[in-house]
Coordinates of C-alpha atoms and ligand atoms in Angstrom, one line a residue:
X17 CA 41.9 -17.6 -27.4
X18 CA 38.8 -17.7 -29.8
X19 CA 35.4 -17.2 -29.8
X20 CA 33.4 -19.9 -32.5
X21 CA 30.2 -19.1 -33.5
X22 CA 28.3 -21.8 -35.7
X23 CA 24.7 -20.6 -36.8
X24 CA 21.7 -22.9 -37.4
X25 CA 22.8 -24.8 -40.4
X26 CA 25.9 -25.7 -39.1
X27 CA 24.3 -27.6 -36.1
X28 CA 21.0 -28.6 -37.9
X29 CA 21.8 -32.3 -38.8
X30 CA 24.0 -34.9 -37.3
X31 CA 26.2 -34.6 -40.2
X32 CA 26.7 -30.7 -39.6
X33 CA 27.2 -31.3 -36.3
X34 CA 30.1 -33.9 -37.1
X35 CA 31.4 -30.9 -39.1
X36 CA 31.8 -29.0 -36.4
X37 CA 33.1 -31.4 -34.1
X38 CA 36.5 -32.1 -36.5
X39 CA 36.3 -28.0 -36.8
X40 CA 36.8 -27.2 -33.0
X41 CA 39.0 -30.4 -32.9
X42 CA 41.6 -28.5 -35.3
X43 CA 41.2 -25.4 -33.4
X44 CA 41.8 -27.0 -30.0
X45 CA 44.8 -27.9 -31.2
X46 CA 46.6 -24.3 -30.5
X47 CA 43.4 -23.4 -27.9
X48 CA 40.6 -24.3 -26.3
X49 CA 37.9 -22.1 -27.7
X50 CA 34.5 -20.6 -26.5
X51 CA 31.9 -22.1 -28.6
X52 CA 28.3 -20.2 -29.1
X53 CA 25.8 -21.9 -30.8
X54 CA 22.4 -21.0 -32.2
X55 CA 19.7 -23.3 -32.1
X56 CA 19.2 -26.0 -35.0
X57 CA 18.2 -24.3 -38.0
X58 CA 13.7 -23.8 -38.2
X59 CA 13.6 -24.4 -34.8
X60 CA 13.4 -20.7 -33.5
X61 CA 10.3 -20.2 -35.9
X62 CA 9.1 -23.1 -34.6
X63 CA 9.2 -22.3 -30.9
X64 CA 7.6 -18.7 -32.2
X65 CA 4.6 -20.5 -33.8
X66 CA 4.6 -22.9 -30.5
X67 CA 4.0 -19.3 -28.5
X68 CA 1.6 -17.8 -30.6
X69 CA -0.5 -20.5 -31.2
X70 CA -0.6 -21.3 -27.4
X71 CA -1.2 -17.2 -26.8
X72 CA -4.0 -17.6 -29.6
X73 CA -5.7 -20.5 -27.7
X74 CA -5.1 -23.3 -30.2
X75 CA -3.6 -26.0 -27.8
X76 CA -4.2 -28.6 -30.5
X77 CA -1.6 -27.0 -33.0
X78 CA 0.7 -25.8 -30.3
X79 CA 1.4 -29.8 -29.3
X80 CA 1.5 -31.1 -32.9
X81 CA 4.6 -28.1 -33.0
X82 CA 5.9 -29.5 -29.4
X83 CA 6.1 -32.8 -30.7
X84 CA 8.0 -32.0 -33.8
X85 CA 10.6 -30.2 -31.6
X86 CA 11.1 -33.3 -29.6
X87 CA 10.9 -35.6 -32.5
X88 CA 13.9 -33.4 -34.5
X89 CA 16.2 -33.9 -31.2
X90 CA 15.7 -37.3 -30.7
X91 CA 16.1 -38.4 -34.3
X92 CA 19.2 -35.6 -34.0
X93 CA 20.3 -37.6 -30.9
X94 CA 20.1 -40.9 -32.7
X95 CA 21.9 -40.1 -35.4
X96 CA 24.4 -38.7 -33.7
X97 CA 25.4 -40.1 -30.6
X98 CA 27.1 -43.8 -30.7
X99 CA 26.9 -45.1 -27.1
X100 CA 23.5 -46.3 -25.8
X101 CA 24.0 -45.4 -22.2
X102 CA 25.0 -41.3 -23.7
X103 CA 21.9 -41.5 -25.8
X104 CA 19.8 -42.6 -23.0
X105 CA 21.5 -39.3 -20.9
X106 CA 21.1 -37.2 -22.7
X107 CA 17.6 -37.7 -24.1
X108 CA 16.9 -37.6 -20.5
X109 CA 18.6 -34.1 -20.6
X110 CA 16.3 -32.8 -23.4
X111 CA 13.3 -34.5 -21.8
X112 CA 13.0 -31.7 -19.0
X113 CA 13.6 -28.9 -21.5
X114 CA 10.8 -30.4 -23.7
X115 CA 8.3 -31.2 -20.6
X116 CA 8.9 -27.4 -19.6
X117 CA 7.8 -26.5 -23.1
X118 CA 4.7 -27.9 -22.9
X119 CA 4.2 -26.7 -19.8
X120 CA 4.1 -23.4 -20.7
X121 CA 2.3 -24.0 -24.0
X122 CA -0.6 -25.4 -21.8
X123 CA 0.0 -22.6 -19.2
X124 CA 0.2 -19.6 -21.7
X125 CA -3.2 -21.2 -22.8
X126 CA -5.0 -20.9 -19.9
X127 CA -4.1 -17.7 -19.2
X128 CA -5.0 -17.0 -22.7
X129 CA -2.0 -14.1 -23.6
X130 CA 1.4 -14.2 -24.3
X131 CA 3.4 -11.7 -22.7
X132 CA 7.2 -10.2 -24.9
X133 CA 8.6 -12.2 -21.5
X134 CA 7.3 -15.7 -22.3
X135 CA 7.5 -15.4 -25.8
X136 CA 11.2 -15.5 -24.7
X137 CA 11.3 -18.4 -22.6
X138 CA 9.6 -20.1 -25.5
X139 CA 12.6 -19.4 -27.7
X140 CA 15.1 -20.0 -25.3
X141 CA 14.8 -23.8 -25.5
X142 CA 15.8 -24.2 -29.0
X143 CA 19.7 -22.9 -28.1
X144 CA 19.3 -25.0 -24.5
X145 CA 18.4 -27.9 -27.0
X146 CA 21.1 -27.7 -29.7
X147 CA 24.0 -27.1 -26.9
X148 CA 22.7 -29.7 -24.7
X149 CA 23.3 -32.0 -27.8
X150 CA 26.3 -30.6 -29.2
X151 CA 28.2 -30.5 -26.0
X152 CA 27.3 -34.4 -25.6
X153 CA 28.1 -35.3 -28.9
X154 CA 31.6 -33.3 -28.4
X155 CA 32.5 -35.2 -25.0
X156 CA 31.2 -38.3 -26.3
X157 CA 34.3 -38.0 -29.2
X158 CA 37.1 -37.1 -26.6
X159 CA 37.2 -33.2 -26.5
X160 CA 37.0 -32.2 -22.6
X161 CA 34.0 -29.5 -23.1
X162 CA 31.9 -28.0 -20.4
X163 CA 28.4 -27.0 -21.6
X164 CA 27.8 -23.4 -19.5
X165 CA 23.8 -22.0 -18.8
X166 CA 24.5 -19.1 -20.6
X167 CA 22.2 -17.6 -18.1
X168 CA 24.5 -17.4 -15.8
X169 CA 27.1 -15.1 -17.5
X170 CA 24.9 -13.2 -19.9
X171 CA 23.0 -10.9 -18.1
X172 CA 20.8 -8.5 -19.4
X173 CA 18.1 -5.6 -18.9
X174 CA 14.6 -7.0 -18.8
X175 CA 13.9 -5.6 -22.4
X176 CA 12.3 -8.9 -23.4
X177 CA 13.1 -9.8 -27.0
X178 CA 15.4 -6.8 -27.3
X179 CA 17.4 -7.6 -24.4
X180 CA 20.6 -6.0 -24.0
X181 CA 23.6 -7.1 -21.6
X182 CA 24.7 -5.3 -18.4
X183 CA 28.2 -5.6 -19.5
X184 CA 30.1 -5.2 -16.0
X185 CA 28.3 -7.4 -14.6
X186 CA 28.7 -9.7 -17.9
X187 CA 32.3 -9.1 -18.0
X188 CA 33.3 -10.4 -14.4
X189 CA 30.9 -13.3 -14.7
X190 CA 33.0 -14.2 -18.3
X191 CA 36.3 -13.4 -16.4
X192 CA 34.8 -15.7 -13.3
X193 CA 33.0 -18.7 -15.1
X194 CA 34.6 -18.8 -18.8
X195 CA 38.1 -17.7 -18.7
X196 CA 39.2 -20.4 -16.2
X197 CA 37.8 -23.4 -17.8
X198 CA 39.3 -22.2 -21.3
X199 CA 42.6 -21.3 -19.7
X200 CA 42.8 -24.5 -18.1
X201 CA 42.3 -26.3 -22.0
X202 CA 38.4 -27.1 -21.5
X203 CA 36.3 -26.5 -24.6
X204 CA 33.5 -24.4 -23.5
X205 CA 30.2 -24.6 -25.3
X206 CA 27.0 -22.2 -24.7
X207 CA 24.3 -20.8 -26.2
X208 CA 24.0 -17.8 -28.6
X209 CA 20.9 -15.3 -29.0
X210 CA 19.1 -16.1 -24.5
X211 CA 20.2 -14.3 -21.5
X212 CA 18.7 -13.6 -18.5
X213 CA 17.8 -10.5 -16.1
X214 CA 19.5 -10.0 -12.7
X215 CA 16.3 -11.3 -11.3
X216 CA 16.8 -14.7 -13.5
X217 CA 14.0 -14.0 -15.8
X218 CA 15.2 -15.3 -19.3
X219 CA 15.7 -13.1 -22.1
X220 CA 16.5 -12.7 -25.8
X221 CA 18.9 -10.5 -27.4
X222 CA 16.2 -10.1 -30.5
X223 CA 16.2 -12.9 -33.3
X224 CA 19.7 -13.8 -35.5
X225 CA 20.9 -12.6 -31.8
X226 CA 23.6 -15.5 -31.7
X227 CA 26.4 -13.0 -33.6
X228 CA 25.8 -10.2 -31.0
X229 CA 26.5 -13.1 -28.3
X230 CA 29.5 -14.3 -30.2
X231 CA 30.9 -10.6 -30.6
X232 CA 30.0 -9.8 -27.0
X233 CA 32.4 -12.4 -25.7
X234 CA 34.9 -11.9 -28.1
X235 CA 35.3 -8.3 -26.5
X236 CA 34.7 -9.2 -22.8
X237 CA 37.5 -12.0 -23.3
X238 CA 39.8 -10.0 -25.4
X239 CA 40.2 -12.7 -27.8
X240 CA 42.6 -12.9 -30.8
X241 CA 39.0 -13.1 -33.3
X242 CA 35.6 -13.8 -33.2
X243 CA 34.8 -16.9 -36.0
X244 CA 31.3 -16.4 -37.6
X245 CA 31.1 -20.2 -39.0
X246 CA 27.9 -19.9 -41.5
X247 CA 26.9 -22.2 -44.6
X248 CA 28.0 -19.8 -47.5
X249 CA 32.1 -18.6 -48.2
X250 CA 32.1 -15.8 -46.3
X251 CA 30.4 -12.5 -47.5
X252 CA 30.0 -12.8 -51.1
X253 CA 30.5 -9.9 -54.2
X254 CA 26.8 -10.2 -54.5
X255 CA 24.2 -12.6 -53.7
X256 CA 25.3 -16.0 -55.9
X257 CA 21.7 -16.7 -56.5
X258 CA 21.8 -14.1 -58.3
X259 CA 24.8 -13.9 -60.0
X260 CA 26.5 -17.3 -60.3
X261 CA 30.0 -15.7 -60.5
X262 CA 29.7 -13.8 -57.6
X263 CA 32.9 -14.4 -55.2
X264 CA 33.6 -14.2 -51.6
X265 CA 35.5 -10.7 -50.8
X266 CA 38.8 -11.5 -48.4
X267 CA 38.7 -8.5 -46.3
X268 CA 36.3 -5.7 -46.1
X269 CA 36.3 -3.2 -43.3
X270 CA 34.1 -2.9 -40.2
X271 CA 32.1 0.2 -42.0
X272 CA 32.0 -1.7 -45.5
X273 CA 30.5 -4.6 -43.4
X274 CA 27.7 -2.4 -41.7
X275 CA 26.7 -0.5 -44.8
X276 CA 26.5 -4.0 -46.7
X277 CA 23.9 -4.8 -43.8
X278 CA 22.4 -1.8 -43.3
X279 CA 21.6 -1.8 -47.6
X280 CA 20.2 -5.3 -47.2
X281 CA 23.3 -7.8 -47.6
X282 CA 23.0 -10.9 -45.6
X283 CA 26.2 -10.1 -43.6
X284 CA 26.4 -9.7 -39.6
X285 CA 23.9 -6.9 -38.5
X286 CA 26.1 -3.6 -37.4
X287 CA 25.0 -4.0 -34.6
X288 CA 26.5 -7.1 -34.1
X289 CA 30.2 -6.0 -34.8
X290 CA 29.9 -3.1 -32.5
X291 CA 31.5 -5.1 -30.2
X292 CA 34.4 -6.2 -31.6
X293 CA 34.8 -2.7 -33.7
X294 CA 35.5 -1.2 -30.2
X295 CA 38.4 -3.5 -29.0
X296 CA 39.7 -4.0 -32.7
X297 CA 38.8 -8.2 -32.4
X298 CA 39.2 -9.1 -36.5
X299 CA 35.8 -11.1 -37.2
X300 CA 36.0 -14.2 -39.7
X301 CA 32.7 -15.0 -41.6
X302 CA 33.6 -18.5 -42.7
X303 CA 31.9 -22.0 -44.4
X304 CA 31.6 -24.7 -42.0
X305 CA 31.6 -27.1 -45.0
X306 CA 34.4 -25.5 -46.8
X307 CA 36.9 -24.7 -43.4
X308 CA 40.0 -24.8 -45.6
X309 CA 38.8 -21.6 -47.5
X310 CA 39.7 -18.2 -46.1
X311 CA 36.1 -17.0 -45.9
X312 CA 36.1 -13.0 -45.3
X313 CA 38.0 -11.2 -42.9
X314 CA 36.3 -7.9 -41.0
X315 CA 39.0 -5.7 -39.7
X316 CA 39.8 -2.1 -39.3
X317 CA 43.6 -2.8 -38.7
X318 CA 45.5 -1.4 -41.1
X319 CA 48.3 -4.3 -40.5
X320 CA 45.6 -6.9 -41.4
X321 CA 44.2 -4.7 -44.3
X322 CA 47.3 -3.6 -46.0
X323 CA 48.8 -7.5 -46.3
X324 CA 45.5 -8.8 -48.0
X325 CA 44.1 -7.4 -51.4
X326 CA 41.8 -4.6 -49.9
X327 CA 41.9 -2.8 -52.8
X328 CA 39.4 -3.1 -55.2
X329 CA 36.7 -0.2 -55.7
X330 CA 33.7 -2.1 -54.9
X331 CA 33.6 -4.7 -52.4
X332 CA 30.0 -5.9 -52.8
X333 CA 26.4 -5.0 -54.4
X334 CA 23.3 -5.5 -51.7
X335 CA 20.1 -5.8 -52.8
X336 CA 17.1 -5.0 -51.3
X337 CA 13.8 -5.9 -52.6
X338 CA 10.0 -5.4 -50.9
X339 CA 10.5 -1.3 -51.0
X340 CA 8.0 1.1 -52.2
X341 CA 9.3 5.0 -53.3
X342 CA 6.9 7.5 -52.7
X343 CA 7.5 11.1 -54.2
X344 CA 6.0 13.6 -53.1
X345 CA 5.5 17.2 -54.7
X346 CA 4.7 20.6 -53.6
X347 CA 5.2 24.2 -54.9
X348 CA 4.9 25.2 -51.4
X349 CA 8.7 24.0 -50.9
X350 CA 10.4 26.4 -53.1
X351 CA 12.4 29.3 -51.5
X352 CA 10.8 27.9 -47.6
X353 CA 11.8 26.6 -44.6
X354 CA 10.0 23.9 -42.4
X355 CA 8.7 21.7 -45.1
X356 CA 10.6 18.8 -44.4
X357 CA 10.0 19.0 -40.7
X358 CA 6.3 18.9 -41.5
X359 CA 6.7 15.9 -44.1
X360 CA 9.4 13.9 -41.4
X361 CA 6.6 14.5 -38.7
X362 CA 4.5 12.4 -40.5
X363 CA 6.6 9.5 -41.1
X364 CA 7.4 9.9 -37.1
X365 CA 3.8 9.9 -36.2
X366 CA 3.2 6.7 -38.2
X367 CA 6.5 5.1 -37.4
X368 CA 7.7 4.6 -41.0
X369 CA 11.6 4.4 -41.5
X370 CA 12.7 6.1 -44.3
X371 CA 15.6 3.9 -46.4
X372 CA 16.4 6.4 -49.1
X373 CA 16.1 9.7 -49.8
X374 CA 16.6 12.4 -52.6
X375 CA 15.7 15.7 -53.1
X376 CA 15.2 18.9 -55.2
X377 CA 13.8 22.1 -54.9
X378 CA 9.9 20.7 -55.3
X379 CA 10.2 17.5 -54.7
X380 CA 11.1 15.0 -51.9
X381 CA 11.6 11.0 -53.5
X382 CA 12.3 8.4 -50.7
X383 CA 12.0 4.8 -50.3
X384 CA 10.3 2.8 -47.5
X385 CA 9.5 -0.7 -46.6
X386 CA 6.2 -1.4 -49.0
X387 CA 4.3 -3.7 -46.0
X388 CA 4.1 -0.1 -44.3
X389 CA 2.6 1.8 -46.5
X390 CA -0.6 2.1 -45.1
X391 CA -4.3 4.3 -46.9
X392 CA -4.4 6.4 -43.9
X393 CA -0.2 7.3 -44.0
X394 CA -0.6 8.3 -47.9
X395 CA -3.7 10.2 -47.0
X396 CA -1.5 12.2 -44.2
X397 CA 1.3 12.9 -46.9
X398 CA -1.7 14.0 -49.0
X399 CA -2.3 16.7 -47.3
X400 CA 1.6 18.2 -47.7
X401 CA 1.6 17.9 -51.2
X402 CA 0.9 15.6 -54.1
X403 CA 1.8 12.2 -53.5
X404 CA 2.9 9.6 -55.9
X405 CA 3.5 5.8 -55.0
X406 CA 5.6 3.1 -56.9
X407 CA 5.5 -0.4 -55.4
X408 CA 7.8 -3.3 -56.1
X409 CA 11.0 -1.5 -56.0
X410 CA 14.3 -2.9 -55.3
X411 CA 17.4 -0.9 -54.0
X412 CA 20.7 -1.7 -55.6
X413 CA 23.8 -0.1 -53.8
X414 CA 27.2 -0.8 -54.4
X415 CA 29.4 -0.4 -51.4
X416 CA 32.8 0.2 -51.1
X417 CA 35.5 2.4 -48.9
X418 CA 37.5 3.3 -52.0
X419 CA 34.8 4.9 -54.2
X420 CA 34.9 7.7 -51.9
X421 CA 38.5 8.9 -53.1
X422 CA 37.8 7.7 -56.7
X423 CA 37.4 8.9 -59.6
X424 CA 34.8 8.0 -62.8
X425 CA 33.3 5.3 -60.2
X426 CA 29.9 7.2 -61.0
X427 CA 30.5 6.5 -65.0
X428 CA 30.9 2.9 -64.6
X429 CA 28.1 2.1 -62.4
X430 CA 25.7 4.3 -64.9
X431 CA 27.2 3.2 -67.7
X432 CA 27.2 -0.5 -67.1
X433 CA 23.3 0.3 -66.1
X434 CA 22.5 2.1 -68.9
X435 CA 19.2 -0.3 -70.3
X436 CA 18.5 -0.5 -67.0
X437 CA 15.0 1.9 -65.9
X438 CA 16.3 3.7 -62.9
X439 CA 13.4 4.6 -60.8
X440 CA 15.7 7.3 -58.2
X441 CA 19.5 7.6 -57.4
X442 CA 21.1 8.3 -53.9
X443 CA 24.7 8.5 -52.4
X444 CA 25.1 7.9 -48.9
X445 CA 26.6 10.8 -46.7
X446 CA 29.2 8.0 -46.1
X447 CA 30.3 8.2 -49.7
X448 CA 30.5 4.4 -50.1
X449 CA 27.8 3.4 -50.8
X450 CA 26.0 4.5 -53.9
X451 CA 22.3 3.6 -54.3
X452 CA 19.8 2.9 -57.5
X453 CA 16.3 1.8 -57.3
X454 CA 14.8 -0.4 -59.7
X455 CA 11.6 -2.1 -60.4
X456 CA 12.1 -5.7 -58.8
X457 CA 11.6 -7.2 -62.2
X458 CA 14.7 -5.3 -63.3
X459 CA 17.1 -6.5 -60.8
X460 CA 18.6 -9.0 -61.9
X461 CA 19.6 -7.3 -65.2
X462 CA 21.0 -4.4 -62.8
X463 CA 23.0 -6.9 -60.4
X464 CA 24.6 -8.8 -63.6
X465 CA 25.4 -5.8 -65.3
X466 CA 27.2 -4.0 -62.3
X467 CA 29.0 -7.4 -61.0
X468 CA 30.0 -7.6 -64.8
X469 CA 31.5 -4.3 -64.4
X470 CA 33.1 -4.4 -61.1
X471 CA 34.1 -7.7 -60.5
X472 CA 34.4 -9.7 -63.9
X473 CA 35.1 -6.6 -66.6
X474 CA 37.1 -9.4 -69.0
X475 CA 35.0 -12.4 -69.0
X476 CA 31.6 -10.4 -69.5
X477 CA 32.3 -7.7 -71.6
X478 CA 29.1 -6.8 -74.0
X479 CA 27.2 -9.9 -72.5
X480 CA 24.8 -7.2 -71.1
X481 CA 24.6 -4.8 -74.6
X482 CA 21.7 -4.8 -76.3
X483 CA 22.3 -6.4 -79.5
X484 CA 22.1 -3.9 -82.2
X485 CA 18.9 -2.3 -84.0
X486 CA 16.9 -3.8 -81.0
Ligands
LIG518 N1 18.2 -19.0 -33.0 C1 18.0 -17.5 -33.0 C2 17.3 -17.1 -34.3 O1 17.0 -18.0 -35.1 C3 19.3 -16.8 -32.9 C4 20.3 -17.0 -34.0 O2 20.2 -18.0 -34.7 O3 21.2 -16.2 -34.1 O4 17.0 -16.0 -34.4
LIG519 MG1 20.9 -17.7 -37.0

């Protein structure tokens, strides 16, 4: 049994969704699986500007946005769908999602706020859209599927927008509504990301929730993996806009994969693999339009770690730009206690999370997100010390499990960034990850040059040197 999540992309045009259809037909072939789909890719921001225009009072807008909604799913519905009789169904399907939309645009405007809770029912229609589509599109080519309200299995706390599930409950609905219908060879097909509250208010798991969904079923049906079907090969060496030769890693492990995110890869949030970290469920991050390729595997078993090429000392180089480093200064620290506490007091009272941090005797360097930095939070650090700011910083961390048991790893990453400004240096207390910041105009150079050590050392040898008497 499998789990299949396909993200936005992969059901944004008819074409993708064809895709997708001749992806779960192959996978039928040994079992039925649970498909999870997100909505069609732009549509969740679009249903969020639908809510806060309507919450803001500008009607006018929030209709123009309804009517692109309906307009993408049609045109989607004509494109897709063959039989005139299905098309006509099923555009009579989406026609009471839509009509509900507007209804609560129009009724969020008269009341004149938007509450966390409707916000959610606003972005619940884009996954009710996208499945109601998909699961036509799939019948309509001769795969027995069953499209499931999701709202009747996933229930959740009422922490609208943050929802999370209340998984016994979760777990017998899964056992009583999915398992059956996948057991008896029925392709199931629901929708990532919405849930609902015991009371049947509906709910969001928070947005890029689809994963988390996708996971969460994986576990509560014990299946054999949990398929993350994206638009790029899996999760890369480094980002390939970046670096053209970047590659797609085979296998990483469950903590490689949550560092990679946490250090601002686009891989599954940690979060999201919690999940299936707890059962042991391997999670494939694959291309929906390359489904021959292997993508990357996330496991912790050793079995499927030792038969794959996990070695390697770095498994991929994150990059995370938009930080700021602040560093601040005070004799008062030397040789006394407390200072910290006061200094982490004020980045609790002004709700700043701190990425990165180094330290010495008189100093304290860390980095933050540079939208936060606020006059009035500098003016409270003021008073601990003297405070310096840097904007436009980027962290660059390489990541890896085996640089924590090797040797001269340190060497290599400085010494292939050795014309590179390093603005502040960190390890991570997990010991694989190792962290530089540089100015955001120097990224690029630090990317190439470390992806030139680590993954390409032949091919790109002195590319990056200086030439000489420069
Ligand atoms: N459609 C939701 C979003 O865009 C959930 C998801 O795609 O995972 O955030
Ligand atoms: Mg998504």
């Amino acid at each position: 049994m499998a789990v299949m999540k396909f993200g936005g992309t992969s059901v944004g045009t008819a074409d993708a969704m064809r895709q997708v259809i001749a992806i779960i037909v192959e996978k039928r072939k040994q079992d039925a699986p649970l498909v999870v789909l997100s909505a069609c890719s732009g549509i969740t921001n679009k249903l969020v500007k639908i809510a806060d225009a309507a919450g803001e009072g500008h009607l006018e807008e929030a209709k123009q946005l309804v009517g692109e909604v309906r307009a993408f799913h049609l045109d989607l519905i004509g494109a897709l769908i063959g039989s005139e009789k299905i098309r006509k169904e099923v555009t009579e399907k989406i026609d009471v999602y839509l009509t509900r939309l507007e209804r609560l645009t129009e009724g969020v405007e008269i009341v004149g706020e938007l509450s966390e809770r409707s916000k959610d029912r606003f972005c619940s229609f884009g996954e009710l859209l996208s499945t109601t589509v998909f699961a036509t599109a799939l019948n309509e080519q001769g795969v027995p599927c069953e499209w499931i309200d999701v709202r009747t299995v996933m229930i959740t706390d009422d922490r609208y927008g943050f929802a999370r599930p209340i998984e016994a409950i979760c777990q017998a609905k899964t056992e009583e509504i999915i398992r059956p219908k996948l057991e008896s060879g029925v392709v199931v097909v629901t929708q990532g990301y919405i849930g609902a509250t015991e009371a049947g208010k509906t709910t969001t798991l928070g947005r890029g929730g689809s994963d988390l969904s996708a996971a969460l079923f994986g576990a509560w049906l014990h299946t054999d993996s949990i398929d993350i079907w994206t638009d790029v090969d899996g999760v890369m060496t480094c980002d390939p806009r970046m670096v053209p030769e970047a590659r797609s890693i085979r296998v990483m492990t469950f903590s490689e994969a949550a560092e990679l995110a946490y250090l601002g890869a686009k891989v599954l949030h940690p979060d999201t693999i919690a999940p299936a970290v707890k059962q042991n469920i391997p999670v494939y991050v694959l291309n929906t339009w390359h489904p021959e390729s292997k993508g990357t595997l996330i496991t912790n078993d050793p079995a499927l770690l030792a038969g794959k090429s996990h070695g390697g000392l770095v498994k991929s180089i994150a990059v995370k730009k938009g930080q700021a480093i602040l560093n601040i200064r005070s004799n008062r620290m030397f040789g006394r206690h407390g200072f910290m506490s006061e200094l982490f007091e004020v980045f609790e009272r002004f709700a700043v999370s701190v990425e990165m941090i180094s330290t010495s005797e008189v100093s304290v360097s860390l980095t933050v997100d540079d939208a936060v930095v606020s006059d009035s939070f500098i003016k409270a650090l003021g008073a601990l010390g003297e405070v310096e700011i840097e904007h436009k910083v980027a962290t660059v961390s390489v990541v890896g499990d085996n640089l924590r048991m090797s040797r001269g790893v340190a060497g290599r990453i400085f010494g292939s960034l050795r014309n590179v400004n390093l603005r502040m240096i960190s390890q991570g207390a997990s010991e694989i990850n190792v962290g530089v910041v540089v100015g955001e105009s120097d990224v690029a150079a630090a990317v190439s040059a470390l992806h030139c050590e680590f993954f390409a050392e032949s091919q790109c040898a002195g590319i990056f040197e200086k030439p000489a008497g420069s």
